[in-house]
Coordinates of C-alpha atoms and ligand atoms in Angstrom, one line a residue:
M1 CA 98.2 102.8 118.1
K2 CA 99.2 104.8 120.7
C3 CA 96.9 107.3 121.0
C4 CA 97.1 106.4 125.7
P5 CA 100.9 105.4 126.1
K6 CA 101.8 104.0 129.4
S7 CA 104.8 105.3 129.5
D8 CA 105.8 108.4 129.3
T9 CA 106.7 108.5 125.9
S10 CA 108.2 111.7 123.6
W11 CA 104.7 111.6 122.0
Q12 CA 102.8 111.9 125.3
L13 CA 105.1 115.1 126.4
W14 CA 104.4 116.7 123.1
K15 CA 101.3 116.4 123.1
N16 CA 100.9 117.0 126.7
S17 CA 102.5 120.9 125.5
Q18 CA 101.0 121.3 122.8
R19 CA 97.7 120.6 124.0
I20 CA 97.0 118.4 120.8
D21 CA 93.1 118.2 121.7
S22 CA 92.8 122.0 120.1
F23 CA 93.6 120.8 116.4
V24 CA 90.8 117.9 117.3
Q25 CA 87.9 120.1 115.2
T26 CA 85.0 118.7 116.3
T27 CA 83.7 117.1 120.5
Q28 CA 82.1 114.2 117.5
E29 CA 85.7 113.5 117.0
K30 CA 86.5 113.5 120.0
I31 CA 84.2 111.0 121.2
A32 CA 84.6 108.6 118.5
K33 CA 88.7 109.1 119.7
V34 CA 88.0 105.3 121.3
H35 CA 91.1 103.5 121.7
H36 CA 91.9 101.2 118.9
S37 CA 87.6 100.1 118.8
A38 CA 88.0 100.7 115.0
S39 CA 89.9 100.9 112.1
A40 CA 88.5 104.5 111.0
L41 CA 91.3 106.8 112.3
S42 CA 90.1 109.9 114.0
N43 CA 92.2 113.3 113.5
P44 CA 94.3 113.1 116.2
E45 CA 95.5 110.2 115.3
K46 CA 96.1 110.9 112.1
L47 CA 98.4 114.3 113.5
E48 CA 99.6 111.2 115.8
L49 CA 100.6 108.9 112.4
Y50 CA 102.2 112.3 110.7
Y51 CA 104.1 112.6 114.3
Y52 CA 105.6 108.9 114.5
L53 CA 107.1 109.4 110.4
R54 CA 108.7 112.6 110.6
L55 CA 109.7 111.6 114.3
T56 CA 111.2 108.5 112.2
R57 CA 113.0 110.8 108.7
E58 CA 114.3 113.1 111.3
C59 CA 115.4 110.1 113.7
D60 CA 117.1 108.9 110.4
N61 CA 118.7 111.4 109.4
A62 CA 120.5 112.2 112.9
I63 CA 122.1 108.8 112.7
L64 CA 123.5 109.8 109.2
R65 CA 125.0 113.1 110.7
L66 CA 126.3 111.2 113.6
Y67 CA 127.6 108.3 111.3
K68 CA 129.3 110.8 109.4
Q69 CA 131.3 112.3 112.0
G70 CA 132.3 108.8 113.2
K71 CA 130.3 108.4 116.0
V72 CA 127.8 105.4 114.9
V73 CA 129.6 102.2 115.9
G74 CA 128.9 99.6 112.5
G75 CA 126.8 100.7 109.9
A76 CA 123.6 103.5 109.2
Y77 CA 120.4 102.1 107.5
T78 CA 117.9 104.3 107.4
G79 CA 114.0 103.4 106.4
Y80 CA 113.5 106.1 104.1
G81 CA 110.7 105.9 101.7
N82 CA 109.6 102.9 104.5
E83 CA 108.0 105.0 107.2
A84 CA 104.5 104.4 106.3
T85 CA 105.2 101.2 106.2
A86 CA 106.5 100.7 109.5
V87 CA 104.3 103.9 111.4
G88 CA 100.6 102.6 110.0
S89 CA 101.6 98.6 110.4
A90 CA 102.6 99.0 114.3
Y91 CA 100.0 101.8 115.2
A92 CA 97.9 99.2 114.9
L93 CA 99.0 96.8 117.6
E94 CA 98.0 96.7 121.4
D95 CA 100.8 97.1 124.0
N96 CA 101.2 93.8 124.7
D97 CA 101.5 92.7 120.8
Y98 CA 104.8 91.7 119.8
I99 CA 106.3 93.2 117.0
F100 CA 109.9 91.7 115.1
P101 CA 110.9 94.6 113.1
M102 CA 113.7 94.4 110.5
H103 CA 116.5 96.6 109.9
R104 CA 114.0 100.2 107.8
D105 CA 111.4 99.8 110.6
L106 CA 113.1 102.1 113.4
G107 CA 109.4 103.6 113.2
A108 CA 108.1 100.6 114.3
H109 CA 109.9 101.0 117.6
L110 CA 109.2 104.3 118.0
V111 CA 105.1 103.5 117.8
K112 CA 105.8 100.5 120.5
G113 CA 106.8 102.5 122.5
Q114 CA 111.3 103.0 122.5
T115 CA 112.6 106.0 123.9
L116 CA 114.6 107.7 121.9
E117 CA 116.8 107.9 124.3
N118 CA 117.5 103.6 123.9
I119 CA 117.6 104.2 120.2
F120 CA 121.1 107.3 119.7
L121 CA 122.0 105.4 122.9
Q122 CA 122.2 102.3 120.9
Q123 CA 123.5 103.6 117.8
L124 CA 126.6 104.9 119.8
G125 CA 127.3 102.0 120.7
R126 CA 127.6 103.1 124.5
A127 CA 127.6 100.6 128.3
N128 CA 124.3 101.6 129.1
S129 CA 122.5 100.9 125.9
L130 CA 120.0 98.3 125.3
T131 CA 122.6 96.0 124.0
R132 CA 125.6 97.1 126.4
G133 CA 127.6 98.5 123.5
R134 CA 127.4 95.2 122.1
D135 CA 125.7 96.1 118.7
G136 CA 124.8 99.8 117.0
T137 CA 121.2 98.7 115.6
G138 CA 118.2 97.7 115.9
H139 CA 119.5 94.5 116.8
Y140 CA 118.0 94.2 120.4
A141 CA 115.4 92.8 122.1
D142 CA 114.1 94.6 124.5
P143 CA 111.2 92.2 126.6
N144 CA 109.7 95.1 129.3
L145 CA 107.9 96.7 125.5
K146 CA 108.1 93.3 123.5
I147 CA 110.2 94.1 121.0
Y148 CA 112.9 91.5 119.5
G149 CA 114.4 92.9 116.9
N150 CA 115.7 91.9 114.1
V151 CA 118.2 88.9 113.4
S152 CA 120.7 89.5 110.7
H153 CA 120.4 86.5 109.1
L154 CA 117.1 87.4 106.7
A155 CA 114.5 85.7 107.4
A156 CA 115.9 83.4 110.2
M157 CA 113.7 85.6 112.0
I158 CA 110.1 84.3 111.0
P159 CA 110.0 81.4 112.6
M160 CA 111.6 82.7 115.5
A161 CA 108.6 85.1 115.7
V162 CA 106.4 82.3 114.7
G163 CA 107.9 80.3 117.5
V164 CA 106.3 83.5 120.3
A165 CA 102.9 83.4 118.6
L166 CA 102.8 79.7 119.1
A167 CA 103.4 80.2 122.8
V168 CA 101.1 82.7 122.9
K169 CA 99.0 80.5 121.9
M170 CA 99.3 78.3 123.5
R171 CA 99.6 80.5 126.5
K172 CA 95.9 81.8 126.2
E173 CA 97.5 85.5 126.0
N174 CA 95.2 88.2 124.1
A175 CA 98.4 89.4 122.1
V176 CA 99.1 89.0 118.3
V177 CA 103.3 88.8 117.0
M178 CA 103.6 91.0 113.5
N179 CA 106.9 90.5 112.0
Y180 CA 108.4 92.8 108.9
I181 CA 110.9 91.2 105.8
G182 CA 112.0 92.5 103.2
D183 CA 111.1 91.7 99.0
G184 CA 115.0 90.2 99.2
G185 CA 114.5 88.0 102.8
S186 CA 110.9 86.9 101.6
N187 CA 113.3 84.8 98.7
V188 CA 114.9 82.6 102.1
G189 CA 113.6 78.9 103.1
D190 CA 112.9 80.0 106.9
F191 CA 109.9 82.3 105.0
H192 CA 108.2 79.5 103.5
E193 CA 108.3 77.5 106.9
G194 CA 106.8 80.0 109.2
L195 CA 104.3 81.4 107.1
N196 CA 103.6 77.5 106.0
M197 CA 103.2 76.3 110.4
A198 CA 101.6 79.9 111.1
A199 CA 98.8 78.9 108.4
V200 CA 98.6 75.1 109.9
M201 CA 98.4 75.9 113.1
K202 CA 96.4 79.3 112.8
L203 CA 98.6 81.0 115.1
P204 CA 97.9 84.6 115.8
F205 CA 101.0 86.2 112.9
V206 CA 100.8 89.0 110.8
L207 CA 104.0 89.4 108.1
I208 CA 104.6 92.3 106.4
V209 CA 106.8 91.7 103.3
E210 CA 107.9 95.3 102.8
N211 CA 108.8 95.4 99.2
N212 CA 111.2 98.3 98.4
Q213 CA 111.8 97.2 95.0
F214 CA 115.8 96.1 95.7
A215 CA 117.5 93.8 98.1
Y216 CA 120.9 95.7 98.4
S217 CA 121.9 95.4 94.5
T218 CA 119.0 93.4 93.2
P219 CA 115.6 94.6 92.3
N220 CA 112.8 92.8 92.3
S221 CA 113.0 90.9 89.1
K222 CA 115.7 89.5 89.5
Q223 CA 114.8 87.8 93.1
F224 CA 111.2 86.6 91.8
A225 CA 108.5 85.6 89.5
A226 CA 105.4 86.3 90.8
Q227 CA 103.7 89.5 90.2
K228 CA 102.8 90.1 93.6
L229 CA 104.6 88.7 96.6
S230 CA 100.7 88.4 98.5
D231 CA 100.2 85.9 95.6
R232 CA 102.1 83.4 97.6
A233 CA 99.3 83.7 100.3
V234 CA 96.9 81.4 98.6
G235 CA 99.8 78.4 99.0
Y236 CA 99.1 79.0 102.6
G237 CA 95.6 79.2 102.5
I238 CA 95.7 82.5 104.4
P239 CA 94.8 86.0 103.3
G240 CA 97.4 87.9 101.5
H241 CA 97.1 91.7 100.7
T242 CA 99.1 94.0 98.2
I243 CA 98.7 97.8 98.8
D244 CA 100.1 101.2 98.8
G245 CA 103.5 101.3 101.1
T246 CA 103.7 104.9 101.2
N247 CA 100.2 105.9 102.1
V248 CA 100.1 105.3 105.9
I249 CA 96.5 105.3 106.4
K250 CA 95.9 102.7 103.7
V251 CA 99.3 101.1 105.8
Y252 CA 97.2 100.6 109.1
E253 CA 93.1 100.2 108.0
T254 CA 95.2 96.8 106.2
C255 CA 96.8 96.1 109.3
K256 CA 94.1 96.7 111.6
E257 CA 92.4 94.1 110.0
A258 CA 94.2 91.4 110.0
V259 CA 95.4 92.5 113.4
D260 CA 92.1 91.8 114.9
R261 CA 91.3 88.8 112.4
A262 CA 94.6 87.2 114.0
R263 CA 93.1 88.3 117.6
R264 CA 90.1 86.4 116.9
G265 CA 92.0 83.2 116.6
E266 CA 91.6 83.4 112.6
G267 CA 95.3 82.7 112.0
P268 CA 98.0 84.6 109.9
T269 CA 97.8 87.2 107.3
L270 CA 100.5 88.1 104.6
I271 CA 101.1 92.1 103.6
E272 CA 103.2 93.2 100.7
T273 CA 103.5 96.7 101.5
I274 CA 104.9 98.4 97.7
T275 CA 107.5 101.0 98.3
M276 CA 111.4 102.1 97.5
R277 CA 114.4 102.1 99.2
L278 CA 115.4 105.7 98.6
H279 CA 118.8 105.9 100.0
G280 CA 121.3 103.3 99.8
H281 CA 121.3 100.1 101.3
S282 CA 123.5 101.5 104.3
A283 CA 125.3 104.7 104.7
S284 CA 128.3 103.4 103.0
D285 CA 126.3 102.5 99.6
D286 CA 125.5 105.3 96.7
A287 CA 122.7 103.2 95.4
S288 CA 124.3 104.2 92.0
Y289 CA 122.5 100.8 91.2
V290 CA 119.2 101.9 91.4
P291 CA 118.1 103.3 87.2
P292 CA 117.8 107.2 87.0
G293 CA 115.3 108.7 87.3
M294 CA 113.5 106.0 89.6
I295 CA 114.5 107.7 93.3
E296 CA 113.4 110.6 91.8
E297 CA 110.1 109.3 90.7
W298 CA 109.7 107.4 94.3
K299 CA 110.3 111.0 96.3
K300 CA 107.2 111.8 94.4
K301 CA 104.9 109.7 96.6
D302 CA 107.1 110.7 100.3
P303 CA 104.9 108.7 102.9
I304 CA 105.5 112.0 104.7
E305 CA 104.8 114.6 102.2
K306 CA 101.3 112.3 101.3
L307 CA 100.2 112.3 104.6
E308 CA 100.4 116.3 105.2
R309 CA 99.0 116.7 102.5
I310 CA 96.0 115.3 103.5
L311 CA 96.5 116.6 106.7
L312 CA 96.3 120.6 105.7
N313 CA 93.5 120.2 103.3
D314 CA 91.4 118.8 106.3
R315 CA 93.1 121.8 108.5
V316 CA 94.5 119.5 110.8
L317 CA 98.0 120.5 109.9
N318 CA 98.8 124.0 109.7
E319 CA 102.2 126.4 109.6
T320 CA 101.5 127.4 113.3
N321 CA 101.3 123.5 114.9
K322 CA 103.3 122.0 112.4
K323 CA 106.6 123.9 113.4
Q324 CA 105.6 123.2 116.8
M325 CA 105.7 119.8 116.2
E326 CA 109.2 119.7 114.0
E327 CA 111.1 122.3 116.9
K328 CA 109.5 119.3 119.4
I329 CA 111.5 116.7 117.6
A330 CA 114.1 118.6 117.2
A331 CA 115.0 119.2 120.8
E332 CA 113.6 115.5 121.5
I333 CA 116.5 114.0 118.9
E334 CA 119.0 116.6 120.1
H335 CA 118.1 115.9 124.0
A336 CA 119.2 112.0 123.6
I337 CA 121.5 112.4 121.6
R338 CA 123.4 114.1 124.5
L339 CA 122.6 112.0 127.0
A340 CA 124.3 108.7 125.0
I341 CA 126.8 110.8 123.8
E342 CA 127.8 112.1 127.6
S343 CA 126.7 108.0 128.1
P344 CA 130.4 105.9 128.4
Y345 CA 131.5 103.5 126.5
P346 CA 131.7 99.7 127.5
R347 CA 134.3 98.3 129.5
G348 CA 137.1 96.5 128.0
E349 CA 137.2 93.3 130.8
D350 CA 133.3 93.3 130.7
A351 CA 132.6 92.3 127.1
A352 CA 133.1 88.8 128.3
E353 CA 129.4 89.3 130.6
G354 CA 126.1 88.1 129.9
V355 CA 127.7 86.6 126.3
Y356 CA 128.9 82.5 128.7
A357 CA 126.5 80.9 131.3
P358 CA 127.6 81.2 134.6
Ligands
TPP401 C1 120.5 84.9 104.2 C2 121.1 86.2 104.2 N1 121.4 86.4 103.0 C3 121.8 87.6 103.0 C4 123.0 88.8 104.1 C5 122.9 90.5 103.2 N2 122.0 91.2 103.8 C6 121.5 92.1 104.1 S1 120.2 92.5 104.1 C7 120.2 92.8 102.5 C8 119.8 93.1 102.0 C9 117.7 92.5 102.1 O1 117.3 93.3 101.1 P1 115.4 93.2 102.0 O2 115.3 92.1 102.1 O3 114.8 93.1 100.0 O4 115.6 94.0 102.4 P2 115.7 96.0 102.1 O5 117.5 96.0 103.3 O6 115.7 96.1 100.6 O7 114.4 96.8 103.2 C10 121.3 92.1 102.6 C11 121.5 90.8 100.7 C12 122.2 88.3 105.2 N3 121.5 88.9 106.5 N4 121.2 87.2 105.5

């Protein structure tokens, strides 16, 4: 979780400027705000989760806007509907833990400490982006933050992430590897090989299966016959959970338990989060294959509105601090986009740089 980030993240800036402590209701809660010590979240931490959910959603909106303006390099993939899974899971991690997110997990990048500047430099394919303009999506690695962005071939990332978990164990690092896969990706052979090895070797590994009902246009019913994807955990001899992936607090609590277990050396956990991909697969997909009414029905469980209702009810959030947060997020995103737009594209003559060994 990021209540005390080491880096000067946008959250820290927002927190400082808005005096988040004034939202803390009681001194007792301040005392309880011990970094990573318990799975029960304090009010400032819940507010922080809300901030990350909103930041993720607004980043996605900005990416879609830039895509429509022809400025995004390649496709645009949002995490609409998956935000609580991405944010709640990454919030359970420490700075020295590793993430291998997939294409719906912008929220996990942000919680892990990725800057908005880097996100937009990457989206706009600029020379000073993490891939030096060679890719426009989350397919990047940032070893400083221990973020290893998704491998395009679905599930190929799982054995890689398990390999890192093996290295962690061999080096006796106090770290956990969290890896994400979709319902579709979970049916690829690498899923079995990776998870089986992690289980047999009791590696510090947590696999999140984001079951958002569709793999591109293929519904769950045409992908697998199991009732729950977490039932597969039995075959590996590890714990498996199926939870509401739109409830960020539930996601955090379940992941925290799994992360703690992995850190104690007790091996991996499989967590299936049930959610819905509220957009098409990418900006060029209108999702017309989704049965009528299904998206509308799931919008009632929007992860952000769900947490917002809780926070308003508990008076952690009010119209004033909500508006302040909205304005701050909008300004931060605008600033990052401006920086990215003013940055140069890579030069043609540098195209082979970093591709071949000297
Ligand atoms: C092995 C493989 N097959 C097909 C693809 C093309 N592809 C990219 S994303 C995607 C859908 C993935 O669905 P899912 O795993 O459920 O994740 P979601 O996009 O729904 O979040 C497909 C088919 C791929 N990248 N890799």
